Amino acid sequence: MTASPAHDAASDAPSDAAGRVWRGMRVLVVERHDRRRAVTEATGLSFVRVKALRRIAAGPMSMRELAARLATDKPYTTLVVDDLERRGLIERTVHPTDRRQRMLAATPEGRRLARIARDILDDPPATLRDLPAADLAVLDRVITALVDADEPAR
Amino acid sequence: MTASPAHDAASDAPSDAAGRVWRGMRVLVVERHDRRRAVTEATGLSFVRVKALRRIAAGPMSMRELAARLATDKPYTTLVVDDLERRGLIERTVHPTDRRQRMLAATPEGRRLARIARDILDDPPATLRDLPAADLAVLDRVITALVDADEPAR
DNA sequence: TACAATCATTATGGTTGTACAACCATCAGG
DNA sequence: CCTGATGGTTGTACAACCATAATGATTGTA
């Protein structure tokens, strides 16, 4: 799996900047600004359903692909998709060339809810927005590079 | 709640660096490097239990305080703590001066598991560790400031 | 055409997370 | 001592999550 974290932080380095940065990012994202509750309230959907909907709204895909992206198994994906379809947020159509596959696509209403979720999740904290322009520029460059660097396993 | 995210990103600014940074951080933390599965497998505990255990291992506290930190209600906290105690990972003792309160403290084995979880969660991705020292230094300074800035509601 | 492989669904069951109401024990103040 | 407030627990109920096994439909291929 990951590198070699088996040793105590104290013995790691005189000053482990990477560790501090990572811990800080995690604290900000998953502790201070966990918006899951807000999103489920705003959309009336459980959070996995929101994740599924956002994936589908980002572009049509098959059940198989959605299951992979949600890191769940097929049967549970079927369950989630059933619910989204029942609510009129997505549509299932058969794949044009392979009739085993179902292509999933968001309806206008589905896209609307996905947008609501996105607005809540992607809204940067005020403290971040208020950063000096120079700092923000560096963050922008470095984080963007990071995201590009460790590609989604594809 | 949060600020005013009601408008479309397009109408927001010619170049919304803060938004890009925040999205990037979220992608890294909750999509590319979500270690929850790894942690539950390594510890044999569900993720809330791990969160509870880590809180307690960080320093003794009452049920009330733990419930607040986990953002759950008292009854569920009791359930979680019961389980951790049954597994010998924590101990309940009565508060020295207020016998209504139970003070929660981690056992050596509990601290061991908490350490395992921490090592997995706090291990920075290789791409971050491999950043140029100058970039890393800036990130370190800015992120640390950010964490200090938007204080935990206390 | 038969056969293995793939995509999805159905059926089923278990665990986990969450909320609410009612309760007991203890404390602090009059 | 009462009495109200606080800290925890019990009991109950339900929704959400996730896995496993079995089935049906379709594909491509030997």
Coordinates of C-alpha atoms (C1' of nucleotides) in Angstrom, one line a residue:
Chain A
M1 CA 0.0 0.0 0.0
T2 CA 1.4 3.4 1.1
A3 CA 5.0 4.1 2.0
S4 CA 6.5 3.2 5.3
P5 CA 4.7 5.0 8.1
A6 CA 5.6 2.4 10.7
H7 CA 7.9 4.6 12.7
D8 CA 7.0 7.3 15.2
A9 CA 6.7 10.8 13.9
A10 CA 9.4 12.0 16.3
S11 CA 12.1 9.8 14.6
D12 CA 11.0 10.9 11.2
A13 CA 12.8 14.1 10.4
P14 CA 13.9 17.2 12.1
S15 CA 11.0 19.0 10.5
D16 CA 8.5 17.0 8.5
A17 CA 6.8 19.7 6.4
A18 CA 4.9 17.2 4.2
G19 CA 3.4 15.6 7.2
R20 CA 2.2 18.8 8.7
V21 CA 0.8 20.0 5.4
W22 CA -1.1 16.8 4.9
R23 CA -2.5 16.8 8.4
G24 CA -3.5 20.4 8.0
M25 CA -5.3 19.7 4.7
R26 CA -7.2 16.8 6.3
V27 CA -8.2 18.8 9.3
L28 CA -9.6 21.6 7.1
V29 CA -11.4 19.3 4.7
V30 CA -12.8 16.5 6.9
E31 CA -13.0 18.2 10.3
R32 CA -13.6 21.9 10.0
H33 CA -15.5 21.9 6.8
D34 CA -17.3 18.6 6.5
R35 CA -20.4 19.7 4.5
R36 CA -22.0 16.2 4.2
R37 CA -24.8 17.0 6.6
A38 CA -25.5 20.3 4.8
V39 CA -25.6 18.6 1.4
T40 CA -27.9 15.8 2.5
E41 CA -30.3 18.3 4.0
A42 CA -30.2 20.6 0.9
T43 CA -30.8 17.7 -1.5
G44 CA -32.9 15.3 0.5
L45 CA -30.5 12.5 -0.6
S46 CA -28.1 10.4 1.4
F47 CA -24.5 11.2 0.7
V48 CA -23.7 8.1 -1.4
R49 CA -26.6 9.0 -3.6
V50 CA -25.3 12.5 -4.0
K51 CA -21.9 11.2 -4.9
A52 CA -23.5 8.9 -7.5
L53 CA -25.6 11.7 -8.9
R54 CA -22.7 14.0 -9.2
R55 CA -20.7 11.3 -11.0
I56 CA -23.5 10.7 -13.5
A57 CA -24.2 14.4 -13.9
A58 CA -20.5 14.9 -14.8
G59 CA -21.1 12.6 -17.8
P60 CA -23.0 9.5 -18.7
M61 CA -21.6 6.1 -17.7
S62 CA -22.5 2.5 -17.2
M63 CA -23.4 0.8 -13.9
R64 CA -20.1 -1.0 -13.9
E65 CA -18.1 2.2 -14.2
L66 CA -20.2 3.9 -11.6
A67 CA -19.8 1.0 -9.2
A68 CA -16.0 1.2 -9.7
R69 CA -16.0 5.0 -9.0
L70 CA -18.1 4.7 -5.9
A71 CA -15.9 1.8 -4.7
T72 CA -19.0 -0.4 -4.0
D73 CA -20.2 -3.6 -5.6
K74 CA -22.8 -3.9 -8.4
P75 CA -25.8 -4.9 -6.3
Y76 CA -25.6 -1.9 -4.1
T77 CA -25.0 0.4 -7.0
T78 CA -28.2 -1.0 -8.5
L79 CA -30.0 -0.1 -5.3
V80 CA -28.7 3.5 -5.3
V81 CA -29.4 4.0 -9.0
D82 CA -32.9 2.6 -8.6
D83 CA -33.6 5.2 -6.0
L84 CA -32.2 8.0 -8.1
E85 CA -34.3 6.9 -11.0
R86 CA -37.5 6.6 -9.0
R87 CA -36.9 10.2 -7.9
G88 CA -36.6 11.3 -11.5
L89 CA -33.0 12.5 -11.1
I90 CA -31.4 10.1 -13.6
E91 CA -32.4 7.9 -16.6
R92 CA -31.4 4.5 -17.6
T93 CA -31.1 3.7 -21.2
V94 CA -29.6 0.6 -22.9
H95 CA -26.1 1.1 -24.4
P96 CA -26.4 1.6 -28.2
T97 CA -24.0 -1.1 -29.2
D98 CA -23.9 -3.4 -26.1
R99 CA -27.4 -4.1 -24.9
R100 CA -26.2 -5.7 -21.6
Q101 CA -25.0 -2.3 -20.4
R102 CA -27.2 0.5 -19.1
M103 CA -26.2 4.0 -19.7
L104 CA -26.9 6.4 -16.9
A105 CA -27.6 10.0 -17.6
A106 CA -28.9 12.8 -15.3
T107 CA -32.2 14.6 -16.0
P108 CA -32.5 18.4 -15.8
E109 CA -33.8 18.0 -12.2
G110 CA -30.9 15.7 -11.4
R111 CA -28.4 18.2 -12.8
R112 CA -30.1 20.9 -10.7
L113 CA -29.6 18.9 -7.5
A114 CA -26.0 18.0 -8.5
R115 CA -25.3 21.7 -8.9
I116 CA -26.7 22.5 -5.5
A117 CA -24.5 19.9 -3.9
R118 CA -21.5 21.2 -5.9
D119 CA -22.1 24.8 -4.8
I120 CA -22.1 23.7 -1.1
L121 CA -19.1 21.3 -1.4
D122 CA -16.9 23.5 -3.6
D123 CA -17.5 26.8 -1.7
P124 CA -14.1 27.6 -0.2
P125 CA -13.9 28.6 3.4
A126 CA -13.7 32.4 4.0
T127 CA -10.2 32.1 5.6
L128 CA -8.9 30.6 2.4
R129 CA -10.6 33.2 0.2
D130 CA -9.1 35.9 2.4
L131 CA -5.6 34.8 1.9
P132 CA -3.0 37.3 0.5
A133 CA -3.1 37.1 -3.3
A134 CA 0.5 36.0 -3.4
D135 CA 0.0 33.0 -1.1
L136 CA -3.2 32.1 -2.9
A137 CA -1.3 32.1 -6.2
V138 CA 1.3 29.7 -4.9
L139 CA -1.3 27.4 -3.5
D140 CA -3.2 27.5 -6.7
R141 CA -0.1 26.5 -8.7
V142 CA 1.2 23.8 -6.4
I143 CA -2.2 22.2 -5.5
T144 CA -3.2 22.1 -9.2
A145 CA 0.1 20.4 -10.0
L146 CA -0.4 17.9 -7.2
V147 CA -3.8 17.0 -8.4
D148 CA -2.5 16.5 -11.9
A149 CA 0.5 14.6 -10.6
D150 CA -1.1 11.7 -8.8
E151 CA -3.6 10.8 -11.5
P152 CA -6.7 8.9 -10.8
A153 CA -5.8 5.2 -11.3
R154 CA -7.0 4.6 -14.8
Chain B
M1 CA -24.6 28.3 7.4
T2 CA -21.8 28.9 4.9
A3 CA -21.4 32.0 2.8
S4 CA -23.3 32.7 -0.4
P5 CA -22.7 30.0 -2.9
A6 CA -26.0 30.5 -4.7
H7 CA -24.5 31.8 -7.9
D8 CA -22.9 29.9 -10.7
A9 CA -19.1 29.5 -10.6
A10 CA -18.9 31.1 -14.1
S11 CA -20.3 34.4 -12.8
D12 CA -18.0 34.4 -9.8
A13 CA -14.7 35.8 -10.9
P14 CA -12.4 35.9 -13.9
S15 CA -10.2 33.4 -12.1
D16 CA -11.3 32.0 -8.8
A17 CA -8.0 30.7 -7.3
A18 CA -9.6 30.0 -3.9
G19 CA -12.2 27.8 -5.4
R20 CA -9.7 25.9 -7.4
V21 CA -7.5 25.4 -4.4
W22 CA -10.3 24.2 -2.2
R23 CA -11.6 21.8 -4.9
G24 CA -8.1 20.5 -5.3
M25 CA -7.6 19.9 -1.6
R26 CA -10.9 18.1 -1.4
V27 CA -10.1 15.9 -4.4
L28 CA -6.8 14.9 -2.8
V29 CA -8.1 14.3 0.6
V30 CA -11.5 12.7 0.1
E31 CA -11.2 11.1 -3.3
R32 CA -7.6 10.2 -4.1
H33 CA -6.5 9.4 -0.6
D34 CA -9.5 8.3 1.4
R35 CA -8.0 5.9 3.8
R36 CA -11.1 5.0 5.7
R37 CA -11.3 1.5 4.3
A38 CA -7.6 0.9 5.1
V39 CA -8.0 2.1 8.6
T40 CA -11.1 0.0 9.4
E41 CA -9.3 -3.1 8.0
A42 CA -6.1 -2.4 9.9
T43 CA -7.9 -1.9 13.2
G44 CA -11.0 -4.0 12.9
L45 CA -13.1 -1.1 14.0
S46 CA -15.7 0.9 12.2
F47 CA -14.6 4.4 11.3
V48 CA -16.7 6.3 14.0
R49 CA -15.1 4.0 16.6
V50 CA -11.7 4.9 15.3
K51 CA -12.5 8.6 15.5
A52 CA -13.8 8.1 19.0
L53 CA -10.7 6.1 20.0
R54 CA -8.3 8.7 18.6
R55 CA -10.1 11.5 20.4
I56 CA -9.9 9.6 23.7
A57 CA -6.3 8.6 23.1
A58 CA -5.4 12.3 22.5
G59 CA -6.4 12.9 26.1
P60 CA -9.1 11.8 28.6
M61 CA -12.5 13.4 28.3
S62 CA -16.1 12.9 29.4
M63 CA -18.9 11.3 27.4
R64 CA -20.5 14.7 26.9
E65 CA -17.3 16.1 25.4
L66 CA -16.8 13.1 23.2
A67 CA -20.3 13.3 21.9
A68 CA -19.8 17.0 21.0
R69 CA -16.6 16.3 19.2
L70 CA -18.1 13.4 17.2
A71 CA -21.1 15.5 16.4
T72 CA -23.5 12.7 17.5
D73 CA -26.0 12.4 20.3
K74 CA -25.4 11.0 23.7
P75 CA -27.1 7.6 23.3
Y76 CA -25.1 6.7 20.2
T77 CA -21.9 7.8 21.9
T78 CA -22.7 5.4 24.8
L79 CA -23.1 2.6 22.2
V80 CA -19.7 3.3 20.6
V81 CA -17.9 3.7 24.0
D82 CA -19.5 0.5 25.2
D83 CA -18.0 -1.3 22.3
L84 CA -14.6 0.2 22.7
E85 CA -14.6 -0.7 26.4
R86 CA -15.7 -4.3 25.7
R87 CA -12.7 -4.6 23.4
G88 CA -10.4 -3.4 26.1
L89 CA -9.4 -0.3 24.2
I90 CA -10.6 2.3 26.6
E91 CA -11.6 2.5 30.3
R92 CA -14.4 4.3 32.0
T93 CA -13.8 5.8 35.4
V94 CA -15.9 8.1 37.4
H95 CA -14.8 11.7 37.5
P96 CA -12.9 12.5 40.7
T97 CA -15.1 15.4 41.8
D98 CA -18.3 14.9 39.8
R99 CA -19.5 11.4 40.0
R100 CA -22.1 11.9 37.3
Q101 CA -19.4 12.1 34.7
R102 CA -17.4 9.2 33.3
M103 CA -13.9 9.9 32.4
L104 CA -12.7 8.0 29.3
A105 CA -9.1 7.0 28.9
A106 CA -7.4 4.8 26.4
T107 CA -5.6 1.6 27.5
P108 CA -2.2 0.7 26.1
E109 CA -3.8 -1.5 23.5
G110 CA -6.2 1.3 22.6
R111 CA -3.3 3.7 22.2
R112 CA -1.6 1.1 20.0
L113 CA -4.6 0.9 17.6
A114 CA -5.0 4.7 17.7
R115 CA -1.3 5.0 16.6
I116 CA -1.9 2.5 13.8
A117 CA -4.8 4.6 12.5
R118 CA -2.9 7.8 12.8
D119 CA 0.0 6.3 10.8
I120 CA -2.3 5.4 8.0
L121 CA -4.3 8.7 8.0
D122 CA -1.4 11.1 8.5
D123 CA 0.9 9.5 6.0
P124 CA 1.3 12.2 3.3
P125 CA 1.0 11.1 -0.4
A126 CA 4.3 10.6 -2.2
T127 CA 3.5 13.4 -4.6
L128 CA 3.3 15.8 -1.7
R129 CA 6.4 14.6 -0.1
D130 CA 8.3 14.9 -3.3
L131 CA 7.4 18.5 -3.8
P132 CA 10.3 21.0 -4.2
A133 CA 11.4 22.2 -0.8
A134 CA 10.6 25.8 -1.5
D135 CA 7.0 24.9 -2.5
L136 CA 6.6 22.7 0.5
A137 CA 7.8 25.4 2.8
V138 CA 5.2 27.8 1.5
L139 CA 2.5 25.2 1.8
D140 CA 3.6 24.5 5.4
R141 CA 3.5 28.1 6.4
V142 CA 0.1 28.9 4.7
I143 CA -1.8 25.8 5.6
T144 CA -0.6 26.0 9.2
A145 CA -1.8 29.6 9.3
L146 CA -5.2 28.5 7.8
V147 CA -5.7 25.8 10.4
D148 CA -4.9 28.3 13.2
A149 CA -7.1 30.9 11.6
D150 CA -10.5 29.2 11.4
E151 CA -10.4 27.9 14.9
P152 CA -12.4 25.0 16.1
A153 CA -15.7 26.4 17.5
R154 CA -14.9 26.4 21.1
Chain C
dT1 C1' -24.5 -23.8 -31.9
dA2 C1' -22.5 -24.3 -27.6
dC3 C1' -19.8 -22.1 -24.1
dA4 C1' -17.5 -19.0 -21.2
dA5 C1' -17.4 -14.3 -19.9
dT6 C1' -19.6 -9.9 -19.0
dC7 C1' -23.3 -6.7 -17.4
dA8 C1' -26.9 -6.0 -14.5
dT9 C1' -30.7 -7.3 -11.3
dT10 C1' -33.1 -9.9 -7.6
dA11 C1' -33.3 -11.7 -3.2
dT12 C1' -31.6 -11.8 1.3
dG13 C1' -29.3 -10.7 5.5
dG14 C1' -26.4 -8.3 8.6
dT15 C1' -24.0 -4.3 10.4
dT16 C1' -23.7 0.5 11.2
dG17 C1' -25.3 5.0 11.9
dT18 C1' -28.8 8.2 13.8
dA19 C1' -32.6 10.0 16.3
dC20 C1' -36.0 10.2 20.1
dA21 C1' -38.3 9.3 24.5
dA22 C1' -37.9 7.8 28.9
dC23 C1' -35.2 6.9 32.8
dC24 C1' -31.7 6.8 36.8
dA25 C1' -27.9 9.0 39.3
dT26 C1' -25.7 13.0 40.9
dC27 C1' -25.0 17.8 41.8
dA28 C1' -26.0 22.5 43.1
dG29 C1' -28.9 26.0 45.1
dG30 C1' -32.5 27.5 47.9
Chain D
dC1 C1' -34.3 18.1 52.4
dC2 C1' -36.7 19.5 47.8
dT3 C1' -36.1 20.8 43.2
dG4 C1' -34.3 21.8 38.8
dA5 C1' -30.5 21.0 36.0
dT6 C1' -26.9 18.0 34.2
dG7 C1' -24.5 13.6 32.7
dG8 C1' -25.3 9.0 31.2
dT9 C1' -27.8 4.9 30.0
dT10 C1' -31.6 2.0 28.2
dG11 C1' -34.8 0.9 24.9
dT12 C1' -36.7 1.3 20.6
dA13 C1' -37.1 2.2 15.8
dC14 C1' -35.6 3.2 11.3
dA15 C1' -32.7 4.5 7.5
dA16 C1' -28.4 3.7 5.3
dC17 C1' -24.8 0.9 4.0
dC18 C1' -22.6 -3.2 2.1
dA19 C1' -21.9 -8.0 1.0
dT20 C1' -23.0 -12.7 -0.9
dA21 C1' -25.3 -15.9 -3.7
dA22 C1' -28.2 -16.9 -7.4
dT23 C1' -30.5 -15.5 -11.8
dG24 C1' -31.4 -13.5 -16.4
dA25 C1' -29.8 -11.3 -20.5
dT26 C1' -26.4 -10.5 -23.9
dT27 C1' -22.0 -10.8 -26.0
dG28 C1' -18.2 -12.9 -28.4
dT29 C1' -15.9 -16.8 -29.6
dA30 C1' -14.4 -21.8 -30.1

